[in-house]
PDB file of C-alpha atoms in Angstrom:
ATOM      1  CA  UNK A 264       4.207   1.925  -0.055  1.00 71.00           C
ATOM      2  CA  UNK A 265       6.120   0.755   2.665  1.00 86.00           C
ATOM      3  CA  UNK A 266       7.172  -2.976   3.733  1.00 92.00           C
ATOM      4  CA  UNK A 267       5.771  -4.637   7.183  1.00 92.00           C
ATOM      5  CA  UNK A 268       7.423  -7.764   9.065  1.00 94.00           C
ATOM      6  CA  UNK A 269       4.338 -10.036  10.299  1.00 94.00           C
ATOM      7  CA  UNK A 270       5.776 -13.082  11.971  1.00 96.00           C
ATOM      8  CA  UNK A 271       9.249 -14.297   9.790  1.00 94.00           C
ATOM      9  CA  UNK A 272       7.423 -13.111   6.503  1.00 96.00           C
ATOM     10  CA  UNK A 273       7.616  -9.417   5.174  1.00 96.00           C
ATOM     11  CA  UNK A 274       4.765  -7.816   2.884  1.00 96.00           C
ATOM     12  CA  UNK A 275       4.580  -4.528   0.943  1.00 93.00           C
ATOM     13  CA  UNK A 276       1.924  -2.257   0.219  1.00 91.00           C
ATOM     14  CA  UNK A 277       1.020   0.674  -0.999  1.00 89.00           C
ATOM     15  CA  UNK A 278      -0.139   3.866   1.896  1.00 93.00           C
ATOM     16  CA  UNK A 279      -2.669   6.561   0.087  1.00 94.00           C
ATOM     17  CA  UNK A 280      -3.872   9.454   2.254  1.00 96.00           C
ATOM     18  CA  UNK A 281      -6.744  11.938   2.200  1.00 96.00           C
ATOM     19  CA  UNK A 282      -7.064  15.445   3.221  1.00 96.00           C
ATOM     20  CA  UNK A 283      -9.962  17.699   3.572  1.00 95.00           C
ATOM     21  CA  UNK A 284      -9.702  22.044   3.736  1.00 96.00           C
ATOM     22  CA  UNK A 285      -9.740  21.353   7.153  1.00 95.00           C
ATOM     23  CA  UNK A 286      -7.613  19.309   7.932  1.00 95.00           C
ATOM     24  CA  UNK A 287      -9.242  16.231   8.478  1.00 93.00           C
ATOM     25  CA  UNK A 288      -7.237  13.060   7.533  1.00 96.00           C
ATOM     26  CA  UNK A 289      -8.194   9.859   5.848  1.00 96.00           C
ATOM     27  CA  UNK A 290      -5.433   7.006   5.623  1.00 96.00           C
ATOM     28  CA  UNK A 291      -6.141   3.579   3.475  1.00 96.00           C
ATOM     29  CA  UNK A 292      -4.173   1.251   1.954  1.00 94.00           C
ATOM     30  CA  UNK A 293      -3.651  -1.276  -0.376  1.00 92.00           C
ATOM     31  CA  UNK A 294      -3.409  -5.030  -0.262  1.00 91.00           C
ATOM     32  CA  UNK A 295      -0.551  -6.675   1.231  1.00 92.00           C
ATOM     33  CA  UNK A 296       1.393  -8.890  -0.568  1.00 93.00           C
ATOM     34  CA  UNK A 297       4.679 -10.915   0.089  1.00 95.00           C
ATOM     35  CA  UNK A 298       8.106 -10.174  -0.452  1.00 95.00           C
ATOM     36  CA  UNK A 299      10.442 -12.804  -1.227  1.00 95.00           C
ATOM     37  CA  UNK A 300      13.815 -13.052   1.108  1.00 95.00           C
ATOM     38  CA  UNK A 301      15.903 -12.432  -1.563  1.00 96.00           C
ATOM     39  CA  UNK A 302      14.003  -9.048  -2.321  1.00 95.00           C
ATOM     40  CA  UNK A 303      13.952  -8.280   0.933  1.00 95.00           C
ATOM     41  CA  UNK A 304      17.526  -8.680   1.995  1.00 96.00           C
ATOM     42  CA  UNK A 305      18.326  -5.955  -1.007  1.00 96.00           C
ATOM     43  CA  UNK A 306      15.755  -3.914  -0.045  1.00 95.00           C
ATOM     44  CA  UNK A 307      17.393  -3.625   3.762  1.00 95.00           C
ATOM     45  CA  UNK A 308      21.375  -2.603   2.101  1.00 96.00           C
ATOM     46  CA  UNK A 309      19.183   0.011   0.747  1.00 95.00           C
ATOM     47  CA  UNK A 310      17.859  -0.476  -2.643  1.00 95.00           C
ATOM     48  CA  UNK A 311      14.396   0.840  -4.350  1.00 93.00           C
ATOM     49  CA  UNK A 312      11.741  -2.028  -4.620  1.00 91.00           C
ATOM     50  CA  UNK A 313      11.490  -0.762  -7.666  1.00 91.00           C
ATOM     51  CA  UNK A 314      15.306  -0.700  -8.816  1.00 93.00           C
ATOM     52  CA  UNK A 315      14.998  -4.058  -8.202  1.00 94.00           C
ATOM     53  CA  UNK A 316      12.044  -4.732  -9.826  1.00 91.00           C
ATOM     54  CA  UNK A 317      13.902  -3.523 -12.923  1.00 93.00           C
ATOM     55  CA  UNK A 318      16.460  -5.334 -12.474  1.00 94.00           C
ATOM     56  CA  UNK A 319      14.977  -8.609 -12.300  1.00 93.00           C
ATOM     57  CA  UNK A 320      12.436  -7.933 -14.834  1.00 90.00           C
ATOM     58  CA  UNK A 321      14.808  -6.513 -17.684  1.00 90.00           C
ATOM     59  CA  UNK A 322      12.061  -3.758 -17.673  1.00 88.00           C
ATOM     60  CA  UNK A 323      12.745  -0.136 -16.928  1.00 91.00           C
ATOM     61  CA  UNK A 324      11.062   2.179 -14.695  1.00 87.00           C
ATOM     62  CA  UNK A 325       8.154  -0.709 -13.100  1.00 83.00           C
ATOM     63  CA  UNK A 326       7.479   1.924 -10.934  1.00 82.00           C
ATOM     64  CA  UNK A 327       5.432   3.536 -12.922  1.00 81.00           C
ATOM     65  CA  UNK A 328       3.583   0.756 -14.875  1.00 84.00           C
ATOM     66  CA  UNK A 329       2.817  -1.781 -13.257  1.00 85.00           C
ATOM     67  CA  UNK A 330       4.919  -1.688 -10.089  1.00 87.00           C
ATOM     68  CA  UNK A 331       6.385  -5.189  -8.287  1.00 89.00           C
ATOM     69  CA  UNK A 332       2.130  -6.166  -7.750  1.00 88.00           C
ATOM     70  CA  UNK A 333       2.342  -6.296 -11.437  1.00 88.00           C
ATOM     71  CA  UNK A 334       4.925  -8.242 -11.904  1.00 88.00           C
ATOM     72  CA  UNK A 335       4.578 -10.147  -8.989  1.00 89.00           C
ATOM     73  CA  UNK A 336       1.192 -11.331 -10.246  1.00 90.00           C
ATOM     74  CA  UNK A 337       1.756 -11.276 -13.648  1.00 90.00           C
ATOM     75  CA  UNK A 338      -0.238  -8.450 -14.210  1.00 88.00           C
ATOM     76  CA  UNK A 339      -3.212  -9.701 -12.606  1.00 92.00           C
ATOM     77  CA  UNK A 340      -3.615  -6.914 -10.260  1.00 89.00           C
ATOM     78  CA  UNK A 341      -0.859  -3.996 -11.286  1.00 84.00           C
ATOM     79  CA  UNK A 342       0.070  -0.707  -9.021  1.00 84.00           C
ATOM     80  CA  UNK A 343      -2.795   1.472 -10.487  1.00 88.00           C
ATOM     81  CA  UNK A 344      -5.734  -0.721  -9.722  1.00 89.00           C
ATOM     82  CA  UNK A 345      -4.753  -1.999  -5.870  1.00 88.00           C
ATOM     83  CA  UNK A 346      -3.957   1.557  -4.926  1.00 90.00           C
ATOM     84  CA  UNK A 347      -7.251   2.527  -6.598  1.00 93.00           C
ATOM     85  CA  UNK A 348      -8.533   0.561  -2.934  1.00 93.00           C
ATOM     86  CA  UNK A 349      -6.419   2.456  -0.986  1.00 94.00           C
ATOM     87  CA  UNK A 350      -7.917   5.945  -2.494  1.00 96.00           C
ATOM     88  CA  UNK A 351     -11.293   4.402  -1.968  1.00 96.00           C
ATOM     89  CA  UNK A 352     -10.780   3.387   1.453  1.00 96.00           C
ATOM     90  CA  UNK A 353      -9.059   6.745   2.362  1.00 97.00           C
ATOM     91  CA  UNK A 354     -12.131   8.297   1.630  1.00 97.00           C
ATOM     92  CA  UNK A 355     -14.005   6.194   4.040  1.00 96.00           C
ATOM     93  CA  UNK A 356     -14.793   8.638   6.504  1.00 95.00           C
ATOM     94  CA  UNK A 357     -15.733  11.581   4.729  1.00 96.00           C
ATOM     95  CA  UNK A 358     -18.180   9.818   3.289  1.00 96.00           C
ATOM     96  CA  UNK A 359     -19.573   7.274   5.788  1.00 95.00           C
ATOM     97  CA  UNK A 360     -21.624   8.038   8.712  1.00 94.00           C
ATOM     98  CA  UNK A 361     -20.217   9.661  11.197  1.00 91.00           C
ATOM     99  CA  UNK A 362     -20.719   8.306  13.603  1.00 88.00           C
ATOM    100  CA  UNK A 363     -18.485   5.778  13.120  1.00 89.00           C
ATOM    101  CA  UNK A 364     -15.367   8.051  13.718  1.00 88.00           C
ATOM    102  CA  UNK A 365     -16.468   9.203  17.054  1.00 84.00           C
ATOM    103  CA  UNK A 366     -13.688   9.170  19.885  1.00 80.00           C
ATOM    104  CA  UNK A 367     -16.836   7.982  22.223  1.00 78.00           C
ATOM    105  CA  UNK A 368     -18.726   4.628  20.480  1.00 75.00           C
ATOM    106  CA  UNK A 369     -21.420   3.852  23.312  1.00 75.00           C
ATOM    107  CA  UNK A 370     -22.003   0.362  24.166  1.00 77.00           C
ATOM    108  CA  UNK A 371     -25.009  -0.988  24.141  1.00 76.00           C
TER     109      UNK A 371
END
């Protein structure tokens, strides 16, 4: 995962990579979700998001359960489901028409 600042707000998402036998790489990510200023302050102090979510939720090992995504959406979308989108997106260069991945795409 990783955090990204957009304007004055902070967002988190999960990144995925697919590599074929020739070394070609496809990248994808889950959807982003906003982090509160309080959570972000703790991350900037060096804490891991999973540890913060454990402390706030009273649960143990949330990173391997529903993750922050699950906690913050009341399990409407858990980490596994969100990351599955990133995996599908990472496969895009391998399953879509190669014309979309050319360096020079002609303009009509």
